One Martini backbone bead per residue (centre of mass of N, CA, C, O) as a GRO file, in nm:
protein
  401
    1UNK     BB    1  -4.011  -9.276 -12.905
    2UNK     BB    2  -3.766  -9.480 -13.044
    3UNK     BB    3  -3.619  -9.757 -12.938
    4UNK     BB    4  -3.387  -9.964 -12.999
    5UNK     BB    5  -3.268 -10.230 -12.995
    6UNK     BB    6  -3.182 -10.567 -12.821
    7UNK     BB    7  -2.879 -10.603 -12.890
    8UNK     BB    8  -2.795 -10.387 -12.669
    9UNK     BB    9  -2.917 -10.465 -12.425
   10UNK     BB   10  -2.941 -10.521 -12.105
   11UNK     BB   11  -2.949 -10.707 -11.883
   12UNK     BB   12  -3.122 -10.709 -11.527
   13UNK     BB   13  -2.842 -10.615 -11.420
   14UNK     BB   14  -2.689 -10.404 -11.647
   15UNK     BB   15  -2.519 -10.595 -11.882
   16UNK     BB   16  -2.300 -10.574 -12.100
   17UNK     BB   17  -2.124 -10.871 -12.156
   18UNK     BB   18  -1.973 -10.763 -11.847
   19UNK     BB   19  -2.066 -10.426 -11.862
   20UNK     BB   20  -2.123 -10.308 -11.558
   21UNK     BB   21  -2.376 -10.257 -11.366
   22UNK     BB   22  -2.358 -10.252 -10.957
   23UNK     BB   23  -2.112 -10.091 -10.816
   24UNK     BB   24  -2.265 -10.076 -10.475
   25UNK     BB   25  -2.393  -9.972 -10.205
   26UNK     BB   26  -2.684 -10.078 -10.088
   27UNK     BB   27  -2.818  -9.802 -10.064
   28UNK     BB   28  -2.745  -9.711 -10.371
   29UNK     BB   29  -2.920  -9.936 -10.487
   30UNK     BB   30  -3.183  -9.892 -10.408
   31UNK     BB   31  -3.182  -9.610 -10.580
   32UNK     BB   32  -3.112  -9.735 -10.869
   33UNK     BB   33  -3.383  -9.935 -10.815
   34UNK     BB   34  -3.563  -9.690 -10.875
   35UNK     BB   35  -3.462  -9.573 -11.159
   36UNK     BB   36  -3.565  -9.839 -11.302
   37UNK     BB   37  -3.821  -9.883 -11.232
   38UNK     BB   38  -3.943  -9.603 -11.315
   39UNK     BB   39  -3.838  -9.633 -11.628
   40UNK     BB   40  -3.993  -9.871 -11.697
   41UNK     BB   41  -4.289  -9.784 -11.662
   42UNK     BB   42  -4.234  -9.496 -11.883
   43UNK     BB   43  -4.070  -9.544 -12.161
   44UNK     BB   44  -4.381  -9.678 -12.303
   45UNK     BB   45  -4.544  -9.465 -12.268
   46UNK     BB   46  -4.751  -9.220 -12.439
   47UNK     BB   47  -4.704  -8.983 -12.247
   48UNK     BB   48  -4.396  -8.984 -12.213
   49UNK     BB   49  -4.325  -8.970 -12.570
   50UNK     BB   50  -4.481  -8.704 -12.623
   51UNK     BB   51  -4.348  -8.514 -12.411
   52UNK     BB   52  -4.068  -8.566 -12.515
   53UNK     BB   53  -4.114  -8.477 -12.786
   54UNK     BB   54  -4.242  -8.175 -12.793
   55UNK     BB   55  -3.946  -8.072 -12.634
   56UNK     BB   56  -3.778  -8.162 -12.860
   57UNK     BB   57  -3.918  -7.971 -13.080
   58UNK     BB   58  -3.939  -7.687 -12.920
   59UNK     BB   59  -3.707  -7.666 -12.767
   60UNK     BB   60  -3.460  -7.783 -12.861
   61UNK     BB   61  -3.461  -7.828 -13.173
   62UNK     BB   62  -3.581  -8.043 -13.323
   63UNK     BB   63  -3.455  -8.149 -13.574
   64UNK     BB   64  -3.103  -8.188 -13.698
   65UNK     BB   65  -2.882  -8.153 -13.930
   66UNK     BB   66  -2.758  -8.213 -14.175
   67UNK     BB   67  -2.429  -8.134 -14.340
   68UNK     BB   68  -2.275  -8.073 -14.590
   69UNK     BB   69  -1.936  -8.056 -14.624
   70UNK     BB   70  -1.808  -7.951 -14.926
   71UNK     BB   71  -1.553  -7.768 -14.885
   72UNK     BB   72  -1.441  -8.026 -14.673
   73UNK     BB   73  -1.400  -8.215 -14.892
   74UNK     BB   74  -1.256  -8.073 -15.111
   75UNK     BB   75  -1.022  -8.064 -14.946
   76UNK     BB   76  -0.946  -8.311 -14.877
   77UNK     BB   77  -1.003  -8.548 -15.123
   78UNK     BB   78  -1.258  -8.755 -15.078
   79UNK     BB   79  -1.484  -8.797 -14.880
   80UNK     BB   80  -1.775  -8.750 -14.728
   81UNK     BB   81  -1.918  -8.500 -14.526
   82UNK     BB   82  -2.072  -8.503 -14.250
   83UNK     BB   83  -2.300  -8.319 -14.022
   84UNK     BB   84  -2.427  -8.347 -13.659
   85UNK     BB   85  -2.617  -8.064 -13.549
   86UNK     BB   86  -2.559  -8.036 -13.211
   87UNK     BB   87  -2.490  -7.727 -13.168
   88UNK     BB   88  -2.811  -7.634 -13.252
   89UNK     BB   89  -2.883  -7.655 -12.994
   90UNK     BB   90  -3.049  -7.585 -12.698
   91UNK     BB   91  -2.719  -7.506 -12.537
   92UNK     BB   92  -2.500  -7.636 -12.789
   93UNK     BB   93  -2.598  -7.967 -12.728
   94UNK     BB   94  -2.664  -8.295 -12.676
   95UNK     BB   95  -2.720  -8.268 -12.362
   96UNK     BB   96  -3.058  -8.193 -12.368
   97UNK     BB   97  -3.147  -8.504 -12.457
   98UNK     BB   98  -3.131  -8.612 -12.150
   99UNK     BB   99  -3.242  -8.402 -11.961
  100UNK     BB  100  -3.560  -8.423 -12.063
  101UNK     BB  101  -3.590  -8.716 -11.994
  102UNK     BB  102  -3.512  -8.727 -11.685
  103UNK     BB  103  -3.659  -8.493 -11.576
  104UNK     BB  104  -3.932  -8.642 -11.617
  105UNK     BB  105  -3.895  -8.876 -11.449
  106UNK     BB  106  -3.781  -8.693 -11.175
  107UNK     BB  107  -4.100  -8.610 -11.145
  108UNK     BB  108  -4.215  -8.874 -11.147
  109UNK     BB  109  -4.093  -8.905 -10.871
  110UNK     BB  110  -4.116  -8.635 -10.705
  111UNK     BB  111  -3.871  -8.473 -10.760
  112UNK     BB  112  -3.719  -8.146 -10.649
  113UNK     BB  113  -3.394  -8.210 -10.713
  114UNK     BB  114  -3.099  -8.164 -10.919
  115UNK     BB  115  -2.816  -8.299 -11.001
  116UNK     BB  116  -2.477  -8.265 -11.151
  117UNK     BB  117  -2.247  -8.312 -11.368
  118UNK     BB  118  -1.950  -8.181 -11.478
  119UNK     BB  119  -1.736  -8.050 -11.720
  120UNK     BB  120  -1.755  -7.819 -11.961
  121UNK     BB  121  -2.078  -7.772 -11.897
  122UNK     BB  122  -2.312  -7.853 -12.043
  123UNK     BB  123  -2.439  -8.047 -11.904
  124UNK     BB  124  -2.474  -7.814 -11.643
  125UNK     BB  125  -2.662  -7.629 -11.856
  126UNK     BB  126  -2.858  -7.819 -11.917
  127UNK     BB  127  -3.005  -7.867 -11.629
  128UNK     BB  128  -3.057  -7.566 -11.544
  129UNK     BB  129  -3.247  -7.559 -11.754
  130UNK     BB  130  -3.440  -7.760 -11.700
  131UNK     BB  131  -3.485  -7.665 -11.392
  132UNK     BB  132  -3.616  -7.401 -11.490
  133UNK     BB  133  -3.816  -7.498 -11.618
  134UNK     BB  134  -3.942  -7.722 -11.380
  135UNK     BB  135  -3.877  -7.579 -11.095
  136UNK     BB  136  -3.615  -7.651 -10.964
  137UNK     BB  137  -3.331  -7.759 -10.779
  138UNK     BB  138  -2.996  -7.689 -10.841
  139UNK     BB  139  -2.700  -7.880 -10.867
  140UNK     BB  140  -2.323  -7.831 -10.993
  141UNK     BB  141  -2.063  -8.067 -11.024
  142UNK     BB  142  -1.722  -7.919 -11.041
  143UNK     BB  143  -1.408  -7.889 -11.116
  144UNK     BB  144  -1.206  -7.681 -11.045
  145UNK     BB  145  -1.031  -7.683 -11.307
  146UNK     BB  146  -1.308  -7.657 -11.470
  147UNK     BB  147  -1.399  -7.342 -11.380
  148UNK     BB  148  -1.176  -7.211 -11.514
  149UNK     BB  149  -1.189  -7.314 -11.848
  150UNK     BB  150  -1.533  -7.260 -11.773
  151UNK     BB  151  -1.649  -7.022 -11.717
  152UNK     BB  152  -1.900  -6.930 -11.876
  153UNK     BB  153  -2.060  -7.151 -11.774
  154UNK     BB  154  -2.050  -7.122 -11.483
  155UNK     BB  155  -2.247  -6.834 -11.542
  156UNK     BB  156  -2.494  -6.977 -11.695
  157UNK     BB  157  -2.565  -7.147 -11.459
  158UNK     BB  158  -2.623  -6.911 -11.257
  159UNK     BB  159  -2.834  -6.780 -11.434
  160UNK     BB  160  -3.020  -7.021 -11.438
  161UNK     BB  161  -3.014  -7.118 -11.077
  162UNK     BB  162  -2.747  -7.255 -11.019
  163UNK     BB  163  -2.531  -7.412 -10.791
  164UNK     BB  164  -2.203  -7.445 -10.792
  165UNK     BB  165  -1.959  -7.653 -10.743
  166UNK     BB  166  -1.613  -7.700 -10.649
  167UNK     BB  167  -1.376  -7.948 -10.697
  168UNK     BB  168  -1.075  -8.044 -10.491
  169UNK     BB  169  -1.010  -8.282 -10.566
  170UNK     BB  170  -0.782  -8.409 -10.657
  171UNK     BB  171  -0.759  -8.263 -11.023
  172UNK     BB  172  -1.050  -8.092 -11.084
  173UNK     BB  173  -1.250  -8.307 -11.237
  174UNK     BB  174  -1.497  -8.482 -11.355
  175UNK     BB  175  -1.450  -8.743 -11.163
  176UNK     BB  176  -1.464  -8.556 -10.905
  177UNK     BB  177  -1.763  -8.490 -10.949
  178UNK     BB  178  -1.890  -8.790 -10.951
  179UNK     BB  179  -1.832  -8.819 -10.645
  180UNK     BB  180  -1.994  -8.570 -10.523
  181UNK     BB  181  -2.273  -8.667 -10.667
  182UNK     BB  182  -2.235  -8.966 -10.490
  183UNK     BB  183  -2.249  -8.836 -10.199
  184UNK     BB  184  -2.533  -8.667 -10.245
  185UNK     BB  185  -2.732  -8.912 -10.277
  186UNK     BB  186  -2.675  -9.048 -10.039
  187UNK     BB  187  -2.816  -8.820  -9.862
  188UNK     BB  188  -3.076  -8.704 -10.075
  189UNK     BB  189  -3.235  -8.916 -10.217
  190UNK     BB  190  -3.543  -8.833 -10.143
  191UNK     BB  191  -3.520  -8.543 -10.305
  192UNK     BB  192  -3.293  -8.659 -10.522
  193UNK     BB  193  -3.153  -8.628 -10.868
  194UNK     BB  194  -2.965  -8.770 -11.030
  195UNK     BB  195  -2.808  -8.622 -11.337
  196UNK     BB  196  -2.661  -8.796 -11.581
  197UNK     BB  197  -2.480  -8.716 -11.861
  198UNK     BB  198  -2.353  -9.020 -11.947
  199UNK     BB  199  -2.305  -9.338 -12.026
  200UNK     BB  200  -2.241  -9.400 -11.719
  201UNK     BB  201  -2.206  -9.586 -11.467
  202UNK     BB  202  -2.458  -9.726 -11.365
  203UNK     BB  203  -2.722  -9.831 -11.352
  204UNK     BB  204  -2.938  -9.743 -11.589
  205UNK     BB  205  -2.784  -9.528 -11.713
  206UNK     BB  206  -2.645  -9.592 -11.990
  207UNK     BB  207  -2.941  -9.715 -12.128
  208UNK     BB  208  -3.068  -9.404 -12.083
  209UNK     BB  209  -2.887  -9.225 -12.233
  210UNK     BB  210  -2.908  -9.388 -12.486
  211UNK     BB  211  -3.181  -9.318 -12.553
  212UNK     BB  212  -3.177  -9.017 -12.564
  213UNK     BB  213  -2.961  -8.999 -12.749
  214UNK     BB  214  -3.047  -9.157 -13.017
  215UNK     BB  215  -3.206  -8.925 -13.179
  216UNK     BB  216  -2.938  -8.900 -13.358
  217UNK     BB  217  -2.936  -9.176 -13.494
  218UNK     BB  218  -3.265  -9.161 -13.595
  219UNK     BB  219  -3.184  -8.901 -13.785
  220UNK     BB  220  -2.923  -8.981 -13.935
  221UNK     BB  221  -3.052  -9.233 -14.102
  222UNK     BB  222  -3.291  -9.079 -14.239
  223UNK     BB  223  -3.121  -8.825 -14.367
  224UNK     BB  224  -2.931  -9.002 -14.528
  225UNK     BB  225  -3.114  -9.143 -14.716
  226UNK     BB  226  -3.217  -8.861 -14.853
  227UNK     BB  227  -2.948  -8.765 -14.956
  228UNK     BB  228  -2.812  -9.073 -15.055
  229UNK     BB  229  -2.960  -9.380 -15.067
  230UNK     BB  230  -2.780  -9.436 -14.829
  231UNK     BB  231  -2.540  -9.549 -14.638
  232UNK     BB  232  -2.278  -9.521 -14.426
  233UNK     BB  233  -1.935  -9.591 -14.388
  234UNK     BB  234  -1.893  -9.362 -14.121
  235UNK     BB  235  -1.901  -9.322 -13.778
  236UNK     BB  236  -1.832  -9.029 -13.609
  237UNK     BB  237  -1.737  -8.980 -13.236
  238UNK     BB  238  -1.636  -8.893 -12.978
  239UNK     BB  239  -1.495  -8.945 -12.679
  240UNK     BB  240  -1.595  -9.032 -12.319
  241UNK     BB  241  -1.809  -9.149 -12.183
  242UNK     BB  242  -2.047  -9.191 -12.452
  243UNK     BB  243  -2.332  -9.006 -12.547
  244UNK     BB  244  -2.301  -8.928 -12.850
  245UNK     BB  245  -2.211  -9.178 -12.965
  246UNK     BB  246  -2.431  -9.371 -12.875
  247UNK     BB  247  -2.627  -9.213 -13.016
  248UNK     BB  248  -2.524  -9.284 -13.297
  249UNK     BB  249  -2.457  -9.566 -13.333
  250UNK     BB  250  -2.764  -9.671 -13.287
  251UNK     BB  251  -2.876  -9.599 -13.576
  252UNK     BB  252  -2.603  -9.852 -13.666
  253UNK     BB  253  -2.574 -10.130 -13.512
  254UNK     BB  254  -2.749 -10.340 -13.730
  255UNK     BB  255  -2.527 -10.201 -13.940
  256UNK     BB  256  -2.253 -10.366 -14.057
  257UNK     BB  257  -2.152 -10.183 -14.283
  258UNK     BB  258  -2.100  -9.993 -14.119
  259UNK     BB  259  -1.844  -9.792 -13.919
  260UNK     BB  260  -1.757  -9.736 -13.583
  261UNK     BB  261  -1.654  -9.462 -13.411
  262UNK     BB  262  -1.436  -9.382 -13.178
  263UNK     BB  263  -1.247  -9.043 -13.049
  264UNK     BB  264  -1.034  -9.001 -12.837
  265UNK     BB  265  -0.812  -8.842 -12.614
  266UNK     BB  266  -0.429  -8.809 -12.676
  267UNK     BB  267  -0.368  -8.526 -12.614
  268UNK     BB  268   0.025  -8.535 -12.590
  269UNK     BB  269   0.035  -8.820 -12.613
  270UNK     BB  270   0.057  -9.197 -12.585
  271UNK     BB  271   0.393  -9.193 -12.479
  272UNK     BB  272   0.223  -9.039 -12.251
  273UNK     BB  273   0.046  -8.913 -11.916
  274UNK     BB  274  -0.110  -8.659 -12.118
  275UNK     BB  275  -0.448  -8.843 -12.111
  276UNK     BB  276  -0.755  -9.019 -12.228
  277UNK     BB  277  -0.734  -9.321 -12.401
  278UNK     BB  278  -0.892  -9.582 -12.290
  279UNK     BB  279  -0.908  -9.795 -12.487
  280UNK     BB  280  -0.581  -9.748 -12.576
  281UNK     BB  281  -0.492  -9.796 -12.241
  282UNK     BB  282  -0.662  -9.962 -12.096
  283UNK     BB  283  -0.897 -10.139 -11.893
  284UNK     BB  284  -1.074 -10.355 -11.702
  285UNK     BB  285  -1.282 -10.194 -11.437
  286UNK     BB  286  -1.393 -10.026 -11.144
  287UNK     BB  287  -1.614  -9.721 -11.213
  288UNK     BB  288  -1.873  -9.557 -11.091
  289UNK     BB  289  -2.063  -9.847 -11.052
  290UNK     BB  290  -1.845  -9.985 -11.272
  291UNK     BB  291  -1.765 -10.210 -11.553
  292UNK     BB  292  -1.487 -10.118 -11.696
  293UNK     BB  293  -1.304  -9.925 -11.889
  294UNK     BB  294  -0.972  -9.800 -11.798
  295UNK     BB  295  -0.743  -9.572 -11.631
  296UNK     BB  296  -0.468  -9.714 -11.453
  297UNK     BB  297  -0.264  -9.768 -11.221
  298UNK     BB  298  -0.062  -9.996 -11.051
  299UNK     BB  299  -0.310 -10.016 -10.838
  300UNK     BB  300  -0.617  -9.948 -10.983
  301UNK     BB  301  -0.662  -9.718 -11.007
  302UNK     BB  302  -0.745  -9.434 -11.108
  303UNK     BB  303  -0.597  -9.217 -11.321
  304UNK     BB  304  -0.438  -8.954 -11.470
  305UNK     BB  305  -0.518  -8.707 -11.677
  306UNK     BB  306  -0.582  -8.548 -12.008
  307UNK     BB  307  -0.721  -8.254 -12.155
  308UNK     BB  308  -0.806  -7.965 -12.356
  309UNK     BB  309  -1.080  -8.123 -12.326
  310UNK     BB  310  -1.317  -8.127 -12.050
  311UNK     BB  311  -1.544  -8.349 -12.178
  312UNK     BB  312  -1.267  -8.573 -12.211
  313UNK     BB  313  -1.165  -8.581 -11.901
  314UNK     BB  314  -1.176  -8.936 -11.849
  315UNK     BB  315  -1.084  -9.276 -11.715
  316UNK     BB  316  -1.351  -9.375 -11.870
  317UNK     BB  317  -1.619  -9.576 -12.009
  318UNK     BB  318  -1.891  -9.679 -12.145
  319UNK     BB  319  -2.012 -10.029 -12.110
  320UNK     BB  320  -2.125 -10.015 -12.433
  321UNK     BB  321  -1.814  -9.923 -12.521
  322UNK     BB  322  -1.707 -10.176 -12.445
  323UNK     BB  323  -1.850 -10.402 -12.575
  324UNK     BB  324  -1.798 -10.261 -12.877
  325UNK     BB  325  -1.453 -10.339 -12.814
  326UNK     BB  326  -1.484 -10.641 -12.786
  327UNK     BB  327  -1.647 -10.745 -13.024
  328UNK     BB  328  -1.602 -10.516 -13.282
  329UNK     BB  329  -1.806 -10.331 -13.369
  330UNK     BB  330  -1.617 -10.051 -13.231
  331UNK     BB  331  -1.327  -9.837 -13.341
  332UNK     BB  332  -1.076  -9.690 -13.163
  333UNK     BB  333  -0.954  -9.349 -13.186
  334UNK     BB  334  -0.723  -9.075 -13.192
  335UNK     BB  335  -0.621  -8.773 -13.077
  336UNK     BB  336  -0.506  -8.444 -13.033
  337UNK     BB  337  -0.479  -8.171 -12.954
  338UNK     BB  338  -0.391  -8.027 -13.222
  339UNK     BB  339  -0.544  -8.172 -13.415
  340UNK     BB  340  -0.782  -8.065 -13.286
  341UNK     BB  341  -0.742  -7.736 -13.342
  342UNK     BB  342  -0.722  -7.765 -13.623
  343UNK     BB  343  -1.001  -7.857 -13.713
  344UNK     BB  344  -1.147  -7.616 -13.600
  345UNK     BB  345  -1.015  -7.433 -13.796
  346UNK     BB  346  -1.102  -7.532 -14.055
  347UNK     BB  347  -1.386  -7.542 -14.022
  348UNK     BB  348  -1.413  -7.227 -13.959
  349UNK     BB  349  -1.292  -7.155 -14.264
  350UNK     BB  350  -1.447  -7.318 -14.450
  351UNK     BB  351  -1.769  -7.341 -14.285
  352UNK     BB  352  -1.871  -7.139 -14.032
  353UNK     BB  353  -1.776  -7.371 -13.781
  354UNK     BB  354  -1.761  -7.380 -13.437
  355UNK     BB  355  -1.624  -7.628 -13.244
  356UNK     BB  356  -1.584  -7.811 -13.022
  357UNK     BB  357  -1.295  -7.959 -12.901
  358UNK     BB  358  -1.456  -8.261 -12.866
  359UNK     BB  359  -1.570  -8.279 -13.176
  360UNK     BB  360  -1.292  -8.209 -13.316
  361UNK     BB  361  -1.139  -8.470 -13.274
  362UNK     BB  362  -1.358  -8.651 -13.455
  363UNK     BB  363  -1.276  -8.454 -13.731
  364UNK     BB  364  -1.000  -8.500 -13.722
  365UNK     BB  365  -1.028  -8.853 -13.779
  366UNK     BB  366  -1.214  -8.758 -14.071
  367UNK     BB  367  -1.022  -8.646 -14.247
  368UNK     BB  368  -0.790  -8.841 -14.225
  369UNK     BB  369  -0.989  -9.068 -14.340
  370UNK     BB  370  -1.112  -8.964 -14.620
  371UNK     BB  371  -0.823  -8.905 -14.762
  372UNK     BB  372  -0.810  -9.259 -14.827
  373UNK     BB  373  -1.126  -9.196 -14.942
  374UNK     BB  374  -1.330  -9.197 -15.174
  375UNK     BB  375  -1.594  -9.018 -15.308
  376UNK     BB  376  -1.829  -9.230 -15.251
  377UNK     BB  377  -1.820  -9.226 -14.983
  378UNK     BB  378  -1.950  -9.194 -14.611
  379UNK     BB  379  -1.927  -8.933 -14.366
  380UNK     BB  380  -2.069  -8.958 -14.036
  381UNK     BB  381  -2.005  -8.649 -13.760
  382UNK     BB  382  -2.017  -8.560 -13.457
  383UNK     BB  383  -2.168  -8.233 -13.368
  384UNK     BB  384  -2.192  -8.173 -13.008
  385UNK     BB  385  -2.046  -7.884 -12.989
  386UNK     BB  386  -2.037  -7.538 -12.973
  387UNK     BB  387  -1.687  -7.331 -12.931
  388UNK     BB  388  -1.727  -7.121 -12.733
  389UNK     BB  389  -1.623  -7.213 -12.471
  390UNK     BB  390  -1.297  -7.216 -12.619
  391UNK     BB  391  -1.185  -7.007 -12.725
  392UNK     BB  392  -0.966  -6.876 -12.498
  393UNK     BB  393  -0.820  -7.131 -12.565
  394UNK     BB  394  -0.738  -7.123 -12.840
  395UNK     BB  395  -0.607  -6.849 -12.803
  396UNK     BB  396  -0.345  -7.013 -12.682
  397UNK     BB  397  -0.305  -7.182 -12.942
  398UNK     BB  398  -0.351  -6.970 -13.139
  399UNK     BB  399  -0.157  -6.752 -13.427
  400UNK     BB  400  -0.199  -6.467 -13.560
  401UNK     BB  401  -0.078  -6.261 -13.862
   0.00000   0.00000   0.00000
């Protein structure tokens, strides 16, 4: 694997341009350099990215298509929409990329545990799939409230050997399951490797995120050369933590032409306090031992979320998606519930691919835009992960005649 360039690669210390870092108990900072020590050790090793180009292309299934929506394209009556169908990996989603990633570092560290948070559980049922893979022991901390919305998932994590936790704090999203993750690895980390799924937290996770995330950007700028003899005018991808978008944003992060877009969950709307966009409505702050935009109370604490898609409900995001909306580099818009919805449904039956409702909102954002630009615009969008576990939410929200 090709790693992106240094435009964006953090300092010493893990800091994007002044986001990021390591703010953790003294305890917990020796963990993080030790996973920074070891990723350093070996992700430039000829041995490490054989064996992880290997496995994402025999077993995730990479590369992955580019595919012109025509269908929907052409009802749109604008630009050109491509999607990047991160839905066709093994296991449903992006999340599988990251992954394949860690769990091999974390075997070269000698970890025979694995945990890791979940919201949507896509994450959670990637994580089940590789320590399944390799033998490992599985613990998949998920919010009470997300085990919930997200039972199917939940059920795949246990078939795959994996054990789920519910966690009842808070409002059991997300957020509180990264706080169980975290306080877990502070007790168990002798032979425990947190396997974080986004781009957040601490040092040097965002980095290495972004990394195994790449090759997302780095097929869709290939492909679209291919089919286009040109770069796209703009790459559309959902945010929540921000892991399938600066996936494909690397891959074009150094093409000023490119306009990088990132969609976060806008709920029930930005003039409630029930949606979770991030950079739209929060500021910088320290969540999860990272500096960074986040939604926060009165009092500077983590603020309450809401969306519809249990996988962007999170009340911060991460520092190179900070350092990129702080540049100008990237800016942030969002969808509604709703919008995303009717997204999932339009494609549904325009082109017969059902959406994860997470990247929806992406989706929303990018028809909306296209409306806007000429016919030989082009717009790829990051279609991160595939609608089966949403159905019976979408049930409850559409209604046939």
């Amino acid at each position: 694997m090709t790693f992106i360039s240094q435009f964006s690669n953090p300092d010493k210390n893990g800091f994007f341009h002044g986001f990021g870092g390591m703010f953790l108990p003294e305890e917990l900072k020796n963990v993080m350099r030790e996973i920074a020590q070891a990723y350093e050790e070996i992700k430039d090793t000829t041995a490490f990215k054989e064996e992880l180009a290997y496995y994402l292309k025999e077993y995730v299934g990479r590369e992955t298509p580019l595919y012109y929506a025509s269908r929907l394209s052409k009802e749109t009556g604008g630009a050109k929409i491509y999607l990047k169908r991160e839905d066709l990996c093994h296991t449903g989603a992006h999340k599988i990329n990251n992954v394949m990633g860690q769990i091999l570092l974390a075997r070269h560290m000698g970890k025979k545990r694995i945990i890791a948070e979940t919201g949507a559980g896509q994450h959670g049922v990637a994580t089940a799939t590789g320590a399944a893979l390799f033998g490992m022991k599985c613990c998949v901390y998920m919010g009470e409230e997300d085990t919930k919305r997200q039972a199917l998932n939940v059920f795949r994590m246990k078939m795959l050997g994996a054990e789920v936790i519910p966690v009842k704090k808070g409002q059991g999203t997300l957020s509180d399951a990264v706080d169980a993750a975290f306080e877990d690895i502070t007790r168990n980390y002798s032979d425990t490797f947190y396997l974080v799924g986004s781009a957040v937290g601490p040092h040097p996770y965002p980095m290495m995120v972004r990394d195994f995330q790449s090759v997302i950007g780095k097929e869709a700028r290939c492909q679209i050369l291919a089919h286009e003899n040109r770069l796209p005018d703009y790459v559309v991808a959902c945010v929540g933590g921000g892991s399938n978008s600066i996936g494909l944003f690397s891959g074009f992060i150094n093409d000023p032409s490119v306009r990088l877009v990132g969609v976060e969950a806008a709920g029930k709307g930005l003039d409630t306090s029930e949606h979770c966009a991030t950079m739209a409505k929060g500021k910088p702050g320290y969540l999860h031992g990272a500096y960074t935009y986040l939604l926060q109370d009165s009092e500077g604490n983590p603020a309450l979320t809401y969306s519809i898609s249990a996988g962007l409900d999170y009340p911060g995001v991460g520092a190179e998606h900070s350092m990129l909306k702080e540049t100008g580099r990237a800016v942030y818009e969002t969808a509604t519930d709703q919008e995303a919805i009717q997204a999932c449904m339009q494609l549904s039956r325009i082109e017969g691919i059902i959406p994860a409702l997470e990247s929806s909102h992406a989706l929303a954002y990018a028809i909306k835009l296209a409306k806007t630009l000429d016919k030989e615009k082009i717009i790829i969008v990051n279609l991160s992960g595939r609608g089966d576990k949403d159905v019976h939410i979408i049930q409850q929200a559409v209604t046939f005649e």
